[in-house]
């Protein structure tokens, strides 16, 4: 069987040059947009056909209007063709093994799946999968990846493509085609705005209708080079609006090519429907039945399926349809229409009763496949009028899609069923509840939130269904959407409808009981926890009981309760239920987070290990992610800064849609930027660590970010801003009543108050802080209390006491260990000793602090110490060997980093406590050693 050849590309020379120019200069991203039938596919195929097949690997993937749950399907369909371009398995990045489960055809080409086993967290697992795809495309370069009809793509495919184009492999050229008017988010083919990196070739190609000259040229090609009159071309342009595909169909339907009067005899407007009707009229009944079967199936199908659904069972009908050019043969031995427009035109022409019969045959044939295509079965059942089968297949399709991680498809199926007026009222409640449960485990949230709100606004839901659906909406808002305050309000509202469901209500109360969220005082959280435990008396669900107990233990640790570690030992690790053990893994992850906030860093690391271990044994998802993010804050506090900036930046990039999840990473990035004198970057990250939406912030991190912001204002001599932030943050802490979270806030707030002349307020704050942490097991808060008291002593002129208190804080920080805080306490101690006249002792302490800062990479702090040593006439410690030849010295490396970040010489002088002339000399040396002429060419040193 053969396919009909397409004519040469007409009227697209400039577009073709632009597309070829882009894909031959990778990394590249080319967006080809235009309405249906405008020639997007033909343009792309012509471009890739002109590439040297020995030098380029071309991968083709298609998005379909009806799809079964297979996340990232279009990309993985394309990757099935990559085997011949891969080197040996031993030369592949091990992370490429992560895609093996999606591409069994490449099992012999890929390394084993990476260890540890698959992560039980969709975000972390997805990131590893995306990295595997990225590495696979990188090693097969140069590669042209074509994804057609992106407007029909699932959310997962858009996420994967966004990941690839964010930092594309060097040899990748990505080409996507789409209809702008059919995009889920108008104007955004990838779902979000795309701003290409400066080193990536980017091309947007917009195809429009052909003008009269283009129509004339295309008609001439279609007519085998026969002359086309200007009148015929003008009338053809009028009738087809210059859309190439419609032009082809109309010209091929004419009995007398070039007959202008024949165009007039075709009804106005002449579009594809009329053209297809003309072509179908000449087919035999067998061929017509084959074409109608293909139209009903919608997706390309094989010969046997089309024959069975057609009802004739004969293959000659399909052969005739292929010879007539109504159907085309695809490279994968599937048959379908040249374009979706043609399929729709044929489908609409089938009489209603006949359509229902064909849909029934399609459903019967597809039901025999293994596995059955549930989404297609639901579609055909609905259109065949089989409502019971529609409900059965639709529900199963949604459950299966959610189980394999294609939550957007699961929601799409449920949304379509709930919006259908044929759905009986008694079926709406269960489907609405199923939708809320599916949405609560997904990663995308905007569409789900909108849909759940619409469903909850109706009165058809039974009370208990409404309550659980609203509770799930609250979980969705709190977790995926990061709108914690709004989510907690929904949970509170749901409780009134859950009086007859005590177990579900207990789950909601236990969520509200976590004190690290919301603006309620601690007493409210304790009340909610007590209510949750009382409701458990009538519940025997081990998962539910473990979930509530895990929150109780986490709550005790978060507030520094003396018995918190004893309670932690009561988590039921040996629970038989895998679901209960998943709650244990979550409990350990929460304990890790809480221990970090308290200063129990060794225990935090232990809890992290336990969480990972139980998660791997039980198949948990979210806990591993929580531990990984908490570990970023832990490593910042404990001085493990090497590679930390890159890890934190990666988390921020991965969570761009849910910034609340990156609060720990933002805090670490902000404090690291402060340590190197990058003020604007520090302010940006600290503000994004929860301070821009404090009602939805994780309060221990938000308090630390406020402390950092107060210090930043003080470093920039912005006293008014420092006091304003201190007052706001202390008020939040006071309202919550959990003072152990003030370890990084209170000392900074005291410093701001004292500098502004509010000594009485500073004294009151320290007294309140002391009462709040009394009897609490919180080493970091106790050390911070010593620092705050030392500042007060220094303000009173009691320098001996101040030096003693600062020394005690330094020792406490060193024990934890928390080296950066210890160095800051040492600086403060040296200041007090200088006031006592102990110059040599102070100089030694400052020199030690400078060395500690240098080891950490806190260049601004180290420079401040060296400046202080110069001020008191002591020599600064040597910082490595002077750079020779093209090697930058440590000081020059600091200057180069600041130059690369866009700092002026004056700003560099302020950050490094140097004179302007000294900085001028260093900058000139940096340019000379790096062999560049301007500061814009300076890259950050490694």
PDB file of N, CA, C and O in Angstrom, residues 485-534:
ATOM      1  N   UNK A 485      -2.439  29.551  53.853  1.00  0.00           N
ATOM      2  CA  UNK A 485      -3.507  30.217  54.589  1.00  0.00           C
ATOM      3  C   UNK A 485      -4.871  29.879  53.981  1.00  0.00           C
ATOM      4  O   UNK A 485      -5.821  29.546  54.695  1.00  0.00           O
ATOM      5  N   UNK A 486      -4.963  29.949  52.663  1.00  0.00           N
ATOM      6  CA  UNK A 486      -6.213  29.627  51.985  1.00  0.00           C
ATOM      7  C   UNK A 486      -6.562  28.154  52.175  1.00  0.00           C
ATOM      8  O   UNK A 486      -7.733  27.797  52.400  1.00  0.00           O
ATOM      9  N   UNK A 487      -5.564  27.289  52.102  1.00  0.00           N
ATOM     10  CA  UNK A 487      -5.807  25.864  52.295  1.00  0.00           C
ATOM     11  C   UNK A 487      -6.299  25.548  53.694  1.00  0.00           C
ATOM     12  O   UNK A 487      -7.212  24.723  53.879  1.00  0.00           O
ATOM     13  N   UNK A 488      -5.739  26.193  54.680  1.00  0.00           N
ATOM     14  CA  UNK A 488      -6.176  25.946  56.062  1.00  0.00           C
ATOM     15  C   UNK A 488      -7.615  26.408  56.272  1.00  0.00           C
ATOM     16  O   UNK A 488      -8.371  25.790  57.024  1.00  0.00           O
ATOM     17  N   UNK A 489      -8.003  27.483  55.607  1.00  0.00           N
ATOM     18  CA  UNK A 489      -9.405  27.920  55.714  1.00  0.00           C
ATOM     19  C   UNK A 489     -10.346  26.874  55.136  1.00  0.00           C
ATOM     20  O   UNK A 489     -11.442  26.626  55.687  1.00  0.00           O
ATOM     21  N   UNK A 490      -9.943  26.250  54.022  1.00  0.00           N
ATOM     22  CA  UNK A 490     -10.784  25.200  53.444  1.00  0.00           C
ATOM     23  C   UNK A 490     -10.867  23.985  54.369  1.00  0.00           C
ATOM     24  O   UNK A 490     -11.929  23.371  54.503  1.00  0.00           O
ATOM     25  N   UNK A 491      -9.751  23.633  54.994  1.00  0.00           N
ATOM     26  CA  UNK A 491      -9.769  22.503  55.933  1.00  0.00           C
ATOM     27  C   UNK A 491     -10.704  22.801  57.097  1.00  0.00           C
ATOM     28  O   UNK A 491     -11.505  21.947  57.517  1.00  0.00           O
ATOM     29  N   UNK A 492     -10.623  24.000  57.638  1.00  0.00           N
ATOM     30  CA  UNK A 492     -11.513  24.375  58.742  1.00  0.00           C
ATOM     31  C   UNK A 492     -12.977  24.302  58.317  1.00  0.00           C
ATOM     32  O   UNK A 492     -13.834  23.805  59.061  1.00  0.00           O
ATOM     33  N   UNK A 493     -13.270  24.783  57.106  1.00  0.00           N
ATOM     34  CA  UNK A 493     -14.648  24.747  56.615  1.00  0.00           C
ATOM     35  C   UNK A 493     -15.117  23.321  56.390  1.00  0.00           C
ATOM     36  O   UNK A 493     -16.312  23.011  56.549  1.00  0.00           O
ATOM     37  N   UNK A 494     -14.200  22.419  56.031  1.00  0.00           N
ATOM     38  CA  UNK A 494     -14.580  21.027  55.761  1.00  0.00           C
ATOM     39  C   UNK A 494     -14.997  20.292  57.029  1.00  0.00           C
ATOM     40  O   UNK A 494     -15.803  19.355  56.975  1.00  0.00           O
ATOM     41  N   UNK A 495     -14.471  20.681  58.166  1.00  0.00           N
ATOM     42  CA  UNK A 495     -14.734  19.944  59.411  1.00  0.00           C
ATOM     43  C   UNK A 495     -16.213  19.906  59.750  1.00  0.00           C
ATOM     44  O   UNK A 495     -16.704  18.909  60.302  1.00  0.00           O
ATOM     45  N   UNK A 496     -16.936  20.973  59.416  1.00  0.00           N
ATOM     46  CA  UNK A 496     -18.362  21.014  59.739  1.00  0.00           C
ATOM     47  C   UNK A 496     -19.138  19.930  59.001  1.00  0.00           C
ATOM     48  O   UNK A 496     -20.190  19.478  59.485  1.00  0.00           O
ATOM     49  N   UNK A 497     -18.647  19.500  57.835  1.00  0.00           N
ATOM     50  CA  UNK A 497     -19.341  18.471  57.044  1.00  0.00           C
ATOM     51  C   UNK A 497     -18.805  17.068  57.314  1.00  0.00           C
ATOM     52  O   UNK A 497     -19.197  16.122  56.630  1.00  0.00           O
ATOM     53  N   UNK A 498     -17.886  16.933  58.267  1.00  0.00           N
ATOM     54  CA  UNK A 498     -17.267  15.635  58.526  1.00  0.00           C
ATOM     55  C   UNK A 498     -17.609  15.096  59.914  1.00  0.00           C
ATOM     56  O   UNK A 498     -16.880  14.274  60.456  1.00  0.00           O
ATOM     57  N   UNK A 499     -18.725  15.544  60.468  1.00  0.00           N
ATOM     58  CA  UNK A 499     -19.102  15.075  61.803  1.00  0.00           C
ATOM     59  C   UNK A 499     -19.348  13.574  61.815  1.00  0.00           C
ATOM     60  O   UNK A 499     -19.121  12.909  62.836  1.00  0.00           O
ATOM     61  N   UNK A 500     -19.812  13.036  60.691  1.00  0.00           N
ATOM     62  CA  UNK A 500     -20.079  11.593  60.610  1.00  0.00           C
ATOM     63  C   UNK A 500     -18.875  10.818  60.086  1.00  0.00           C
ATOM     64  O   UNK A 500     -18.973   9.608  59.888  1.00  0.00           O
ATOM     65  N   UNK A 501     -17.775  11.496  59.822  1.00  0.00           N
ATOM     66  CA  UNK A 501     -16.554  10.840  59.337  1.00  0.00           C
ATOM     67  C   UNK A 501     -15.402  11.228  60.266  1.00  0.00           C
ATOM     68  O   UNK A 501     -14.512  12.000  59.898  1.00  0.00           O
ATOM     69  N   UNK A 502     -15.392  10.705  61.502  1.00  0.00           N
ATOM     70  CA  UNK A 502     -14.385  11.162  62.486  1.00  0.00           C
ATOM     71  C   UNK A 502     -12.943  10.904  62.042  1.00  0.00           C
ATOM     72  O   UNK A 502     -12.052  11.688  62.348  1.00  0.00           O
ATOM     73  N   UNK A 503     -12.723   9.793  61.333  1.00  0.00           N
ATOM     74  CA  UNK A 503     -11.360   9.510  60.903  1.00  0.00           C
ATOM     75  C   UNK A 503     -10.848  10.552  59.935  1.00  0.00           C
ATOM     76  O   UNK A 503      -9.719  11.051  60.063  1.00  0.00           O
ATOM     77  N   UNK A 504     -11.683  10.911  58.931  1.00  0.00           N
ATOM     78  CA  UNK A 504     -11.278  11.929  57.970  1.00  0.00           C
ATOM     79  C   UNK A 504     -11.122  13.277  58.662  1.00  0.00           C
ATOM     80  O   UNK A 504     -10.195  14.047  58.379  1.00  0.00           O
ATOM     81  N   UNK A 505     -12.023  13.575  59.622  1.00  0.00           N
ATOM     82  CA  UNK A 505     -11.918  14.840  60.354  1.00  0.00           C
ATOM     83  C   UNK A 505     -10.632  14.898  61.161  1.00  0.00           C
ATOM     84  O   UNK A 505      -9.994  15.958  61.260  1.00  0.00           O
ATOM     85  N   UNK A 506     -10.232  13.765  61.747  1.00  0.00           N
ATOM     86  CA  UNK A 506      -8.985  13.738  62.521  1.00  0.00           C
ATOM     87  C   UNK A 506      -7.785  14.074  61.635  1.00  0.00           C
ATOM     88  O   UNK A 506      -6.855  14.757  62.071  1.00  0.00           O
ATOM     89  N   UNK A 507      -7.827  13.593  60.413  1.00  0.00           N
ATOM     90  CA  UNK A 507      -6.745  13.915  59.483  1.00  0.00           C
ATOM     91  C   UNK A 507      -6.656  15.419  59.255  1.00  0.00           C
ATOM     92  O   UNK A 507      -5.567  16.018  59.238  1.00  0.00           O
ATOM     93  N   UNK A 508      -7.806  16.063  59.071  1.00  0.00           N
ATOM     94  CA  UNK A 508      -7.811  17.504  58.879  1.00  0.00           C
ATOM     95  C   UNK A 508      -7.330  18.254  60.108  1.00  0.00           C
ATOM     96  O   UNK A 508      -6.553  19.210  60.006  1.00  0.00           O
ATOM     97  N   UNK A 509      -7.751  17.834  61.290  1.00  0.00           N
ATOM     98  CA  UNK A 509      -7.332  18.497  62.526  1.00  0.00           C
ATOM     99  C   UNK A 509      -5.830  18.337  62.757  1.00  0.00           C
ATOM    100  O   UNK A 509      -5.161  19.266  63.236  1.00  0.00           O
ATOM    101  N   UNK A 510      -5.313  17.155  62.441  1.00  0.00           N
ATOM    102  CA  UNK A 510      -3.876  16.931  62.616  1.00  0.00           C
ATOM    103  C   UNK A 510      -3.068  17.813  61.679  1.00  0.00           C
ATOM    104  O   UNK A 510      -1.963  18.260  62.027  1.00  0.00           O
ATOM    105  N   UNK A 511      -3.603  18.084  60.493  1.00  0.00           N
ATOM    106  CA  UNK A 511      -2.932  19.004  59.575  1.00  0.00           C
ATOM    107  C   UNK A 511      -2.922  20.418  60.152  1.00  0.00           C
ATOM    108  O   UNK A 511      -1.893  21.110  60.146  1.00  0.00           O
ATOM    109  N   UNK A 512      -4.059  20.852  60.687  1.00  0.00           N
ATOM    110  CA  UNK A 512      -4.134  22.190  61.281  1.00  0.00           C
ATOM    111  C   UNK A 512      -3.248  22.315  62.516  1.00  0.00           C
ATOM    112  O   UNK A 512      -2.788  23.413  62.850  1.00  0.00           O
ATOM    113  N   UNK A 513      -3.003  21.196  63.199  1.00  0.00           N
ATOM    114  CA  UNK A 513      -2.270  21.235  64.463  1.00  0.00           C
ATOM    115  C   UNK A 513      -0.786  21.535  64.304  1.00  0.00           C
ATOM    116  O   UNK A 513      -0.129  21.881  65.279  1.00  0.00           O
ATOM    117  N   UNK A 514      -0.245  21.418  63.109  1.00  0.00           N
ATOM    118  CA  UNK A 514       1.178  21.692  62.913  1.00  0.00           C
ATOM    119  C   UNK A 514       1.429  23.187  63.105  1.00  0.00           C
ATOM    120  O   UNK A 514       0.955  24.002  62.319  1.00  0.00           O
ATOM    121  N   UNK A 515       2.188  23.573  64.140  1.00  0.00           N
ATOM    122  CA  UNK A 515       2.306  24.993  64.492  1.00  0.00           C
ATOM    123  C   UNK A 515       3.196  25.800  63.550  1.00  0.00           C
ATOM    124  O   UNK A 515       3.226  27.023  63.643  1.00  0.00           O
ATOM    125  N   UNK A 516       3.925  25.123  62.683  1.00  0.00           N
ATOM    126  CA  UNK A 516       4.853  25.848  61.811  1.00  0.00           C
ATOM    127  C   UNK A 516       4.146  26.583  60.683  1.00  0.00           C
ATOM    128  O   UNK A 516       4.790  27.277  59.896  1.00  0.00           O
ATOM    129  N   UNK A 517       2.831  26.442  60.586  1.00  0.00           N
ATOM    130  CA  UNK A 517       2.061  27.128  59.555  1.00  0.00           C
ATOM    131  C   UNK A 517       0.946  27.931  60.212  1.00  0.00           C
ATOM    132  O   UNK A 517       0.429  27.558  61.258  1.00  0.00           O
ATOM    133  N   UNK A 518       0.542  29.004  59.580  1.00  0.00           N
ATOM    134  CA  UNK A 518      -0.609  29.765  60.041  1.00  0.00           C
ATOM    135  C   UNK A 518      -0.263  30.788  61.105  1.00  0.00           C
ATOM    136  O   UNK A 518       0.801  30.769  61.713  1.00  0.00           O
ATOM    137  N   UNK A 519      -1.224  31.677  61.356  1.00  0.00           N
ATOM    138  CA  UNK A 519      -0.995  32.756  62.312  1.00  0.00           C
ATOM    139  C   UNK A 519      -1.602  32.524  63.672  1.00  0.00           C
ATOM    140  O   UNK A 519      -1.554  33.406  64.541  1.00  0.00           O
ATOM    141  N   UNK A 520      -2.184  31.335  63.917  1.00  0.00           N
ATOM    142  CA  UNK A 520      -2.814  31.079  65.206  1.00  0.00           C
ATOM    143  C   UNK A 520      -1.764  30.874  66.301  1.00  0.00           C
ATOM    144  O   UNK A 520      -0.660  30.397  66.029  1.00  0.00           O
ATOM    145  N   UNK A 521      -2.102  31.196  67.546  1.00  0.00           N
ATOM    146  CA  UNK A 521      -1.165  30.937  68.649  1.00  0.00           C
ATOM    147  C   UNK A 521      -1.016  29.445  68.906  1.00  0.00           C
ATOM    148  O   UNK A 521      -1.853  28.634  68.500  1.00  0.00           O
ATOM    149  N   UNK A 522       0.045  29.093  69.602  1.00  0.00           N
ATOM    150  CA  UNK A 522       0.351  27.688  69.863  1.00  0.00           C
ATOM    151  C   UNK A 522      -0.807  26.978  70.560  1.00  0.00           C
ATOM    152  O   UNK A 522      -1.066  25.792  70.305  1.00  0.00           O
ATOM    153  N   UNK A 523      -1.521  27.679  71.430  1.00  0.00           N
ATOM    154  CA  UNK A 523      -2.631  27.044  72.157  1.00  0.00           C
ATOM    155  C   UNK A 523      -3.684  26.498  71.207  1.00  0.00           C
ATOM    156  O   UNK A 523      -4.281  25.442  71.464  1.00  0.00           O
ATOM    157  N   UNK A 524      -3.931  27.175  70.092  1.00  0.00           N
ATOM    158  CA  UNK A 524      -4.913  26.684  69.116  1.00  0.00           C
ATOM    159  C   UNK A 524      -4.439  25.362  68.506  1.00  0.00           C
ATOM    160  O   UNK A 524      -5.236  24.426  68.335  1.00  0.00           O
ATOM    161  N   UNK A 525      -3.155  25.288  68.163  1.00  0.00           N
ATOM    162  CA  UNK A 525      -2.616  24.062  67.576  1.00  0.00           C
ATOM    163  C   UNK A 525      -2.698  22.905  68.574  1.00  0.00           C
ATOM    164  O   UNK A 525      -3.030  21.770  68.199  1.00  0.00           O
ATOM    165  N   UNK A 526      -2.423  23.179  69.830  1.00  0.00           N
ATOM    166  CA  UNK A 526      -2.510  22.132  70.862  1.00  0.00           C
ATOM    167  C   UNK A 526      -3.948  21.654  71.016  1.00  0.00           C
ATOM    168  O   UNK A 526      -4.191  20.449  71.202  1.00  0.00           O
ATOM    169  N   UNK A 527      -4.899  22.574  70.902  1.00  0.00           N
ATOM    170  CA  UNK A 527      -6.315  22.195  70.982  1.00  0.00           C
ATOM    171  C   UNK A 527      -6.703  21.308  69.811  1.00  0.00           C
ATOM    172  O   UNK A 527      -7.378  20.275  69.980  1.00  0.00           O
ATOM    173  N   UNK A 528      -6.268  21.671  68.615  1.00  0.00           N
ATOM    174  CA  UNK A 528      -6.591  20.873  67.440  1.00  0.00           C
ATOM    175  C   UNK A 528      -5.977  19.470  67.544  1.00  0.00           C
ATOM    176  O   UNK A 528      -6.603  18.484  67.160  1.00  0.00           O
ATOM    177  N   UNK A 529      -4.771  19.386  68.054  1.00  0.00           N
ATOM    178  CA  UNK A 529      -4.140  18.073  68.188  1.00  0.00           C
ATOM    179  C   UNK A 529      -4.896  17.209  69.185  1.00  0.00           C
ATOM    180  O   UNK A 529      -5.105  16.004  68.959  1.00  0.00           O
ATOM    181  N   UNK A 530      -5.344  17.803  70.280  1.00  0.00           N
ATOM    182  CA  UNK A 530      -6.116  17.048  71.274  1.00  0.00           C
ATOM    183  C   UNK A 530      -7.422  16.548  70.670  1.00  0.00           C
ATOM    184  O   UNK A 530      -7.845  15.401  70.909  1.00  0.00           O
ATOM    185  N   UNK A 531      -8.072  17.379  69.855  1.00  0.00           N
ATOM    186  CA  UNK A 531      -9.315  16.953  69.205  1.00  0.00           C
ATOM    187  C   UNK A 531      -9.059  15.817  68.218  1.00  0.00           C
ATOM    188  O   UNK A 531      -9.861  14.866  68.137  1.00  0.00           O
ATOM    189  N   UNK A 532      -7.979  15.904  67.479  1.00  0.00           N
ATOM    190  CA  UNK A 532      -7.652  14.839  66.524  1.00  0.00           C
ATOM    191  C   UNK A 532      -7.437  13.523  67.247  1.00  0.00           C
ATOM    192  O   UNK A 532      -7.926  12.466  66.806  1.00  0.00           O
ATOM    193  N   UNK A 533      -6.719  13.547  68.352  1.00  0.00           N
ATOM    194  CA  UNK A 533      -6.469  12.309  69.102  1.00  0.00           C
ATOM    195  C   UNK A 533      -7.758  11.747  69.676  1.00  0.00           C
ATOM    196  O   UNK A 533      -7.957  10.520  69.711  1.00  0.00           O
ATOM    197  N   UNK A 534      -8.663  12.623  70.121  1.00  0.00           N
ATOM    198  CA  UNK A 534      -9.918  12.122  70.690  1.00  0.00           C
ATOM    199  C   UNK A 534     -10.778  11.452  69.629  1.00  0.00           C
ATOM    200  O   UNK A 534     -11.482  10.477  69.918  1.00  0.00           O
TER     201      UNK A 534
END
